[in-house]
PDB file of C-alpha atoms in Angstrom:
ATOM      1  CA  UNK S   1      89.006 -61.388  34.226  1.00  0.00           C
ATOM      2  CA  UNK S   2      92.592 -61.152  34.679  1.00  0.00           C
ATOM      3  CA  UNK S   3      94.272 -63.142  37.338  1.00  0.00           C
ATOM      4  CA  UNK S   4      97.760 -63.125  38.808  1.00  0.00           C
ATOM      5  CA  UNK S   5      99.153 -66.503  40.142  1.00  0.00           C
ATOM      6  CA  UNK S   6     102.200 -67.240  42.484  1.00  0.00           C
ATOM      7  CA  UNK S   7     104.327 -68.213  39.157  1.00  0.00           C
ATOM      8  CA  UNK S   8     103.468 -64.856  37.669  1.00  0.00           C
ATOM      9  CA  UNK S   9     105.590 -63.365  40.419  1.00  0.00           C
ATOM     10  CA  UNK S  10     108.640 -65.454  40.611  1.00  0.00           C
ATOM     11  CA  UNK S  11     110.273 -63.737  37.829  1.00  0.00           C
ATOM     12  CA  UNK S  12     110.337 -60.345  39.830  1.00  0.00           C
ATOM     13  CA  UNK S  13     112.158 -62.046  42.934  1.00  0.00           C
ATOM     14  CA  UNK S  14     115.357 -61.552  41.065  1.00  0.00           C
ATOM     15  CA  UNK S  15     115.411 -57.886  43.236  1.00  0.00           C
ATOM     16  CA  UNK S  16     113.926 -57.363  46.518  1.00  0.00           C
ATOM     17  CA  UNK S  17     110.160 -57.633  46.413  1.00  0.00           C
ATOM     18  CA  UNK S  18     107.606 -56.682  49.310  1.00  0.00           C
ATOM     19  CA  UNK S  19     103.894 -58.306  48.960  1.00  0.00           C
ATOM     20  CA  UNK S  20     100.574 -57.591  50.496  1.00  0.00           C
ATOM     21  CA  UNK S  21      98.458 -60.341  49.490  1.00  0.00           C
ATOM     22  CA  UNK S  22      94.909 -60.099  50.611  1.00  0.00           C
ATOM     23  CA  UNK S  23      92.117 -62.161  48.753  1.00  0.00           C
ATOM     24  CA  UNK S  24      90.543 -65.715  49.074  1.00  0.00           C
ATOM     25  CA  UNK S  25      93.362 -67.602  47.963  1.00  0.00           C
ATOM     26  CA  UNK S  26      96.157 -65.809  49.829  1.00  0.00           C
ATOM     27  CA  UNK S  27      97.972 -68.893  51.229  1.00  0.00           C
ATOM     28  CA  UNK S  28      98.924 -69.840  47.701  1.00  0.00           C
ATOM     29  CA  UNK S  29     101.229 -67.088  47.192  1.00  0.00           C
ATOM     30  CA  UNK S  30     103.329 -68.240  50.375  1.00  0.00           C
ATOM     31  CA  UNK S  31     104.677 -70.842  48.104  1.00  0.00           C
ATOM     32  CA  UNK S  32     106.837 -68.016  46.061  1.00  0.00           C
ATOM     33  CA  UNK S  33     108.582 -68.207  49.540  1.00  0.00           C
ATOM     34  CA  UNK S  34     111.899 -70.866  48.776  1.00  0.00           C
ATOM     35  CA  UNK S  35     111.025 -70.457  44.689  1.00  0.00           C
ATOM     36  CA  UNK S  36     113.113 -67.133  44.436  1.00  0.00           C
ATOM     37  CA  UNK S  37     115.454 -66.603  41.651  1.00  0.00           C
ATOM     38  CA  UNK S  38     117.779 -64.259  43.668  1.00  0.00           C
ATOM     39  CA  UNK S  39     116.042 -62.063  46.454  1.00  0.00           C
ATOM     40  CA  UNK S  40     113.787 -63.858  49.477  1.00  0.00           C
ATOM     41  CA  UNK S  41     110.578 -62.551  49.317  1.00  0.00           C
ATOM     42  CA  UNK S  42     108.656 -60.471  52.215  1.00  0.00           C
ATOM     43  CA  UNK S  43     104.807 -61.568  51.973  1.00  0.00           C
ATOM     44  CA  UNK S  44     101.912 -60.222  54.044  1.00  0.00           C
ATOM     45  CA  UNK S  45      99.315 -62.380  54.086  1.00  0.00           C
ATOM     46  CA  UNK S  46      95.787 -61.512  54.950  1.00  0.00           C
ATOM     47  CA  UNK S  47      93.554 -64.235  57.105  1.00  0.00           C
ATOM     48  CA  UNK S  48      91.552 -67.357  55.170  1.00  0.00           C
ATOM     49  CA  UNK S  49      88.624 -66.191  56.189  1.00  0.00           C
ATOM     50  CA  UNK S  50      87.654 -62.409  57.265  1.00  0.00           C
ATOM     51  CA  UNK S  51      85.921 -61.137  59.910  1.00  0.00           C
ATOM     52  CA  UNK S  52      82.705 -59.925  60.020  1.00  0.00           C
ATOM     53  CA  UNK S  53      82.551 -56.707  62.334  1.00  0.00           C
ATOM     54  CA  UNK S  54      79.203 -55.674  63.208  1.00  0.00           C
ATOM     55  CA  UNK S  55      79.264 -52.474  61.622  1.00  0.00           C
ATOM     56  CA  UNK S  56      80.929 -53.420  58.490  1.00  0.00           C
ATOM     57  CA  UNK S  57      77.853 -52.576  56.665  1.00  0.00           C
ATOM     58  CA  UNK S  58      78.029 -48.820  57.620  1.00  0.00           C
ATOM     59  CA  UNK S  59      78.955 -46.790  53.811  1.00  0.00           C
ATOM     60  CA  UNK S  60      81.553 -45.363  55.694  1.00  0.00           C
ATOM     61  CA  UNK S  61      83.463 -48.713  55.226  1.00  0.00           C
ATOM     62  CA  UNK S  62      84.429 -50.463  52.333  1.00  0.00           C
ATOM     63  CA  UNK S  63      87.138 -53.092  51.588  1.00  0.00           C
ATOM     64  CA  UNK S  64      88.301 -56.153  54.000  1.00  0.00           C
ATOM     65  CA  UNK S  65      89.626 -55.306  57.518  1.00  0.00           C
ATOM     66  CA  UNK S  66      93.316 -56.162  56.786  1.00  0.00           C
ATOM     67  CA  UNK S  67      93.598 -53.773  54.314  1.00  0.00           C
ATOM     68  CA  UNK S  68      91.751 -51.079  56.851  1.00  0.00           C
ATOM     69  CA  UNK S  69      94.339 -52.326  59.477  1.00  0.00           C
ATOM     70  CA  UNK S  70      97.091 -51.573  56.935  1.00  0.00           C
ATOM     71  CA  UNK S  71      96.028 -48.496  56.198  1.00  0.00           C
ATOM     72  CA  UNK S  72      94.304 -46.760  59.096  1.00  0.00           C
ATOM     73  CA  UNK S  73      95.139 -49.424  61.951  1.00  0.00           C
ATOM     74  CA  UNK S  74      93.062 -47.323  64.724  1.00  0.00           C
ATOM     75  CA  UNK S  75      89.497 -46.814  62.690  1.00  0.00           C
ATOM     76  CA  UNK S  76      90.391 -50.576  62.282  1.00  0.00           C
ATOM     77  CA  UNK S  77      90.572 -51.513  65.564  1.00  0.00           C
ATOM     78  CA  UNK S  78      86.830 -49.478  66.362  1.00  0.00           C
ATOM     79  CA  UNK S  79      85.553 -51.130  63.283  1.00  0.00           C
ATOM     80  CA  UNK S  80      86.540 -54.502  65.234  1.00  0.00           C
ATOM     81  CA  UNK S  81      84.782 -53.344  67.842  1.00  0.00           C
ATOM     82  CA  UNK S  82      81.442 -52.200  66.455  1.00  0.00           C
ATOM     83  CA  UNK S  83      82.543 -48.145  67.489  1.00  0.00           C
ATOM     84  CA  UNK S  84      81.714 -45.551  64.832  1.00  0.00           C
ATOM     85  CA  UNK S  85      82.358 -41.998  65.125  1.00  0.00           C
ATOM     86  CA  UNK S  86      79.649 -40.758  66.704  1.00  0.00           C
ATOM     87  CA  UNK S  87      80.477 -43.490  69.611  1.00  0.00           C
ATOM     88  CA  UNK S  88      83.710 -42.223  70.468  1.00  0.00           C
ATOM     89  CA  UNK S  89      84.745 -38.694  71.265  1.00  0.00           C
ATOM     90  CA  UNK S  90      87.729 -36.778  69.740  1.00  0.00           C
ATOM     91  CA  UNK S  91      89.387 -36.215  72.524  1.00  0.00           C
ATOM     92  CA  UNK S  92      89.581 -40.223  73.353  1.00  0.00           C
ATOM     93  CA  UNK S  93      90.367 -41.258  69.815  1.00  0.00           C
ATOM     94  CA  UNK S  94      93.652 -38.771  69.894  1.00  0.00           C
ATOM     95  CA  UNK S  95      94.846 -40.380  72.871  1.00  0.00           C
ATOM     96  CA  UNK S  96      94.588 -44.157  71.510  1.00  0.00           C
ATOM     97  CA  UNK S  97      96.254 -42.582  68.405  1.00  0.00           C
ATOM     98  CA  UNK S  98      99.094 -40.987  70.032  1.00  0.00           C
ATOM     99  CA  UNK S  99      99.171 -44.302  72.017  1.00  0.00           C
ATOM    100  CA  UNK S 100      99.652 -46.390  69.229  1.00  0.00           C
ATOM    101  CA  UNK S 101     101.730 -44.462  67.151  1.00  0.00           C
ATOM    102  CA  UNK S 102     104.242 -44.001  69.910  1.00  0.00           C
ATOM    103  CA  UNK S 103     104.130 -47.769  70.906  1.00  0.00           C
ATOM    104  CA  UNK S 104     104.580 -49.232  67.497  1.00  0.00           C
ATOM    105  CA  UNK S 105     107.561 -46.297  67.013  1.00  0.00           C
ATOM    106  CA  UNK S 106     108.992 -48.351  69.896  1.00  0.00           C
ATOM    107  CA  UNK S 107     107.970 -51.546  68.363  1.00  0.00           C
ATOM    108  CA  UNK S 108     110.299 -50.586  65.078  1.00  0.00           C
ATOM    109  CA  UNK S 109     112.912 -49.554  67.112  1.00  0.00           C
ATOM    110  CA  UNK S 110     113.343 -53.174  69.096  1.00  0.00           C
ATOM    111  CA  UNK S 111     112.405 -55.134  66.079  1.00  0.00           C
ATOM    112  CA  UNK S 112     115.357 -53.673  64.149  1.00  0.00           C
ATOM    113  CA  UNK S 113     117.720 -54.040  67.173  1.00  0.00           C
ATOM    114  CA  UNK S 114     117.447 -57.681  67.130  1.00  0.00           C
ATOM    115  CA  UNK S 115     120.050 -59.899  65.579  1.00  0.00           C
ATOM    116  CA  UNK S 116     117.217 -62.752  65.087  1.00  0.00           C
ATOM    117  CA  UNK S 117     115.306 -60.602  62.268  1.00  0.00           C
ATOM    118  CA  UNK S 118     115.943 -61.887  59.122  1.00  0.00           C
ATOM    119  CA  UNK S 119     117.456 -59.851  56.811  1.00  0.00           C
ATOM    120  CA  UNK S 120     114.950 -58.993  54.151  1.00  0.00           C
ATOM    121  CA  UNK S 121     112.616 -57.784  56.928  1.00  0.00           C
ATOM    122  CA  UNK S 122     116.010 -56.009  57.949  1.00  0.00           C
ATOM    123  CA  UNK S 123     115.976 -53.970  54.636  1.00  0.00           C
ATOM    124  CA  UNK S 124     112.401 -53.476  54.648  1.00  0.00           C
ATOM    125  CA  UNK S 125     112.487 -51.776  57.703  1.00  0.00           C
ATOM    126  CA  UNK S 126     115.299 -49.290  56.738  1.00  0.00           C
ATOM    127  CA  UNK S 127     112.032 -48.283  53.939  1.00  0.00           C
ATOM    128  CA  UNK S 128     109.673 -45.435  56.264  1.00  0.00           C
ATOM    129  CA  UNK S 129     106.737 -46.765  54.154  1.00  0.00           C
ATOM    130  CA  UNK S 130     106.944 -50.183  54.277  1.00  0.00           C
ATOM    131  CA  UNK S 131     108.203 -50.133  58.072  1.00  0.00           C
ATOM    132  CA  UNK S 132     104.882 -48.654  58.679  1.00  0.00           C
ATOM    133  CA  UNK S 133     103.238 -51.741  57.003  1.00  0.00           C
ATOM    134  CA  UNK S 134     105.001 -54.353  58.862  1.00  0.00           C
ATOM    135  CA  UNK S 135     103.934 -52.375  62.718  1.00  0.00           C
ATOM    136  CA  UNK S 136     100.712 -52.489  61.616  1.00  0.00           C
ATOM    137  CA  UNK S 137     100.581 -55.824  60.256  1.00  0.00           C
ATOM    138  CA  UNK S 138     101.738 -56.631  63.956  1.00  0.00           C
ATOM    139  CA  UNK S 139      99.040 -54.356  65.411  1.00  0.00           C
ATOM    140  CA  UNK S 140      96.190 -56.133  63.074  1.00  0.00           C
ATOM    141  CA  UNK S 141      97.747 -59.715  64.027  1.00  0.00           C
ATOM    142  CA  UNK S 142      98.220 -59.308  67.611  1.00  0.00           C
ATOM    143  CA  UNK S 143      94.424 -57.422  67.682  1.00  0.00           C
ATOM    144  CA  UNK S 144      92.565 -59.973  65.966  1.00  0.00           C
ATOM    145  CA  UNK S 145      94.295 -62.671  68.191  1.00  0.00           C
ATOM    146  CA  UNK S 146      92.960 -61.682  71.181  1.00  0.00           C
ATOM    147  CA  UNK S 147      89.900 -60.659  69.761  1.00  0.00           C
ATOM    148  CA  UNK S 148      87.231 -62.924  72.176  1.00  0.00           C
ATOM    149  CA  UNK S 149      85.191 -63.918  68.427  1.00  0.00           C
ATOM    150  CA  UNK S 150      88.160 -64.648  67.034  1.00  0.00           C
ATOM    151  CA  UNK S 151      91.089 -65.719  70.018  1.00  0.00           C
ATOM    152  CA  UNK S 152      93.459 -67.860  68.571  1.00  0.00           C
ATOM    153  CA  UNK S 153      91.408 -69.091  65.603  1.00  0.00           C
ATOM    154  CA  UNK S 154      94.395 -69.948  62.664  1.00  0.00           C
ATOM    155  CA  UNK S 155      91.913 -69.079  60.255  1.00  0.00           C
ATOM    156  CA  UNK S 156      91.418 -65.072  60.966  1.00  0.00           C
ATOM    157  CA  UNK S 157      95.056 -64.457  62.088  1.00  0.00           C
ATOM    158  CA  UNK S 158      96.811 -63.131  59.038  1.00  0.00           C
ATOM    159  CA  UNK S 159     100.705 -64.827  58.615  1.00  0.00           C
ATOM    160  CA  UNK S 160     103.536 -63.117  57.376  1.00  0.00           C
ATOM    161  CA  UNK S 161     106.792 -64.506  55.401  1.00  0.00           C
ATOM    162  CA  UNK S 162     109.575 -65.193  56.489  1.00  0.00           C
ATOM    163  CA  UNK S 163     108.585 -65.512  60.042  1.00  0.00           C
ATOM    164  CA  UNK S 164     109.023 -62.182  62.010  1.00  0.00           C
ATOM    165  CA  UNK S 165     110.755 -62.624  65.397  1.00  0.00           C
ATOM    166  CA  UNK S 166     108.803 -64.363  68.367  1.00  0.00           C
ATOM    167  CA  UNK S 167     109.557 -61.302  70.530  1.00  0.00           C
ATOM    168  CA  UNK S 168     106.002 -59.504  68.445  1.00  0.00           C
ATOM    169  CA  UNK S 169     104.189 -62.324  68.771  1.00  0.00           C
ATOM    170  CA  UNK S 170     100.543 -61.683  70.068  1.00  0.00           C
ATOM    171  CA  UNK S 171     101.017 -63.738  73.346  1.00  0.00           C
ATOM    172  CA  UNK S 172     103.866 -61.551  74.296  1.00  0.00           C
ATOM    173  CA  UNK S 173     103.983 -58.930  77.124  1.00  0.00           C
ATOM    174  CA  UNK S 174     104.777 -56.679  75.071  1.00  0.00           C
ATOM    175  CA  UNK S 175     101.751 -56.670  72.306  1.00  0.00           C
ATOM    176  CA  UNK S 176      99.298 -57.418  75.109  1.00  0.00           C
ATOM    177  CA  UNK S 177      99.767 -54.320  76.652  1.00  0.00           C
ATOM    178  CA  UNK S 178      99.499 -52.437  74.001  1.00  0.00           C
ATOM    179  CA  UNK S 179      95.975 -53.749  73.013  1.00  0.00           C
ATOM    180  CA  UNK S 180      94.899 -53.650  76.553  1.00  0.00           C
ATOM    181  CA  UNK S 181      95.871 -50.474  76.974  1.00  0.00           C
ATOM    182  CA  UNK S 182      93.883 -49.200  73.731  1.00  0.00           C
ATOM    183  CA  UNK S 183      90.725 -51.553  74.703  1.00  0.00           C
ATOM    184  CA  UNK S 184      90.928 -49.322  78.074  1.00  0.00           C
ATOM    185  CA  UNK S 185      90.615 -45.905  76.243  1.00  0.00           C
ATOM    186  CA  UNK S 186      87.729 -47.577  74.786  1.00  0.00           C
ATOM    187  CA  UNK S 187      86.624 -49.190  77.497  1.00  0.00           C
ATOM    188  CA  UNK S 188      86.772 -52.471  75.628  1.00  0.00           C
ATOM    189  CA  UNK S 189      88.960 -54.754  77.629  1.00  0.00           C
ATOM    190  CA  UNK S 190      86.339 -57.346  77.589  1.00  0.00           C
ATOM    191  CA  UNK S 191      86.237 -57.802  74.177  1.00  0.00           C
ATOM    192  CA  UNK S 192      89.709 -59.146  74.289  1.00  0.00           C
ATOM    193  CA  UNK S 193      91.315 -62.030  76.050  1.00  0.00           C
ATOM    194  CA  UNK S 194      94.332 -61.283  78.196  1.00  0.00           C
ATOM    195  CA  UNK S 195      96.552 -63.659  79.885  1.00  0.00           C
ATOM    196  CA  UNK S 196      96.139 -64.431  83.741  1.00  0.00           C
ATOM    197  CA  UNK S 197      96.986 -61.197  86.427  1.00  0.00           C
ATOM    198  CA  UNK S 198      97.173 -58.949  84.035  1.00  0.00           C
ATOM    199  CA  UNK S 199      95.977 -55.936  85.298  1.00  0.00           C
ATOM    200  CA  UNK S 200      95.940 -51.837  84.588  1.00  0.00           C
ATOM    201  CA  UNK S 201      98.073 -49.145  86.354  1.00  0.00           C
ATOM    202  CA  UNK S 202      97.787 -45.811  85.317  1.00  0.00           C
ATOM    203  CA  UNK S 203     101.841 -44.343  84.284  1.00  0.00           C
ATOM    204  CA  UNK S 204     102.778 -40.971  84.720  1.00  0.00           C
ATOM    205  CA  UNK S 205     102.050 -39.892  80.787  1.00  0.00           C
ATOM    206  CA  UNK S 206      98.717 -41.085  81.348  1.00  0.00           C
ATOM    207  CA  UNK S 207      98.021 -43.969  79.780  1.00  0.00           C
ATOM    208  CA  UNK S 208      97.890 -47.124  81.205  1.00  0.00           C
ATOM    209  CA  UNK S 209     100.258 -50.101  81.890  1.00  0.00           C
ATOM    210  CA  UNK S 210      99.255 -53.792  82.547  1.00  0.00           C
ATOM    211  CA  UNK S 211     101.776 -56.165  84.267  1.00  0.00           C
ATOM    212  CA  UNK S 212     101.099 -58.918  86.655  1.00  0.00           C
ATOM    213  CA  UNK S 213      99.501 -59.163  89.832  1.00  0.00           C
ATOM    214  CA  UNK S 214     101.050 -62.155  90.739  1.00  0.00           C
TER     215      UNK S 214
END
C-alpha cells in the first residue's frame, strides 16, 4: 500500500497549496505548517477520532462525517442527528438549506472583510470552490462543538491551519445562531448546547433568531 507522509508534501509548498487531510493520522500533516519552501500552507484537518452517528450504518452513507460535512454540510448535519429522509419533509429540509446557504454567504463575506485573516486564507477565499470548503469546514466545526455527545471534546473538533479568525469560532454569537436556528427547523435544539439566555425569536423572513434574554 502506498502511503503519503508530511515530507512527501513539502516539496509542493513552493506555490500555494490547499489540503484536506482526513484519516487517522491527520495531526501529523500540521507539521508541513512552518516547513514551507516558499508558500504557507492552508490545511484542513479532520478530528482524531470520528463520530459515530447513529445512523451511520444506513447504505445511504458511506465515508467519515467530515468529508460528508465538506461536501453536503446539511445531510451532514441530519446524519449527526440520527434524521434520514423519510424523517424530515421536503419542505423543512429547503428551508434549513436556504438557511444555511444564505448564512455562510454572509459568513464569507465578514471573514474576508477582516484585516486579522491571514493571507493565504485571504487568497483561498478569492477561489469559489475552495471558499465553499473553508464555510463548511466552519459549519462542521462549530456543529460538532456544540454537539451535546461531543461539546467541547478536542478530540472530535476538526482544526484548521493557520488559525482562522476568532470572530468564527464555535462559541461565538454568531455560529451559535446559526446552528440553533437549523436545530429549530429540526426541532433539535436539545441536541446541542447553547450558551446561557439564549433564546428564539421568529424574524420577519421567517426563520428564527436567538439573542439574549438577559
Amino acid at each position: 500500500i502506498n502511503c503519503i507522509y508530511p515530507s512527501d508534501l513539502v516539496p509542493f509548498t513552493r506555490r500555494p497549496l490547499f489540503l484536506v487531510i482526513d484519516g487517522d493520522n491527520n495531526e501529523a500533516f500540521g507539521a508541513i505548517n512552518g516547513a514551507e519552501k516558499g508558500e504557507t500552507v492552508a490545511i484542513l484537518l479532520s478530528p482524531r477520532t470520528s463520530y459515530h452517528c447513529t445512523n451511520a450504518d444506513s447504505p445511504h452513507h458511506s465515508g467519515s462525517l467530515f468529508t460528508a460535512f465538506l461536501t453536503a454540510p446539511l445531510q451532514a448535519f441530519c446524519l449527526l442527528l440520527g434524521l434520514t429522509g423519510s424523517d424530515v419533509e421536503m419542505d423543512t429540509y429547503f428551508k434549513a438549506e436556504r438557511l444555511l446557504s444564505s448564512s455562510l454567504n454572509d459568513w464569507g463575506l465578514n471573514l474576508a472583510a477582516l484585516d486579522s485573516l491571514h493571507p493565504v486564507w485571504a487568497q483561498i477565499l478569492g477561489d469559489p470552490f475552495l471558499r465553499r470548503l473553508v464555510l463548511r469546514f466552519l459549519f462542521c466545526r462549530a456543529v460538532l462543538t456544540l454537539h451535546a455527545p461531543t461539546f467541547n471534546k478536542k478530540e472530535f473538533i476538526p482544526k484548521c491551519v493557520p488559525s482562522l479568525p476568532a470572530s468564527l469560532l464555535p462559541s461565538t454569537v454568531t455560529c451559535q445562531t446559526l446552528i440553533m436556528q437549523i436545530a429549530n427547523i429540526f426541532g433539535a435544539t436539545d441536541s446541542f448546547i447553547f450558551s446561557e439566555h439564549f433564546v428564539l425569536t421568529e424574524n420577519i423572513h421567517g426563520y428564527t433568531d436567538s439573542m439574549s434574554s438577559s
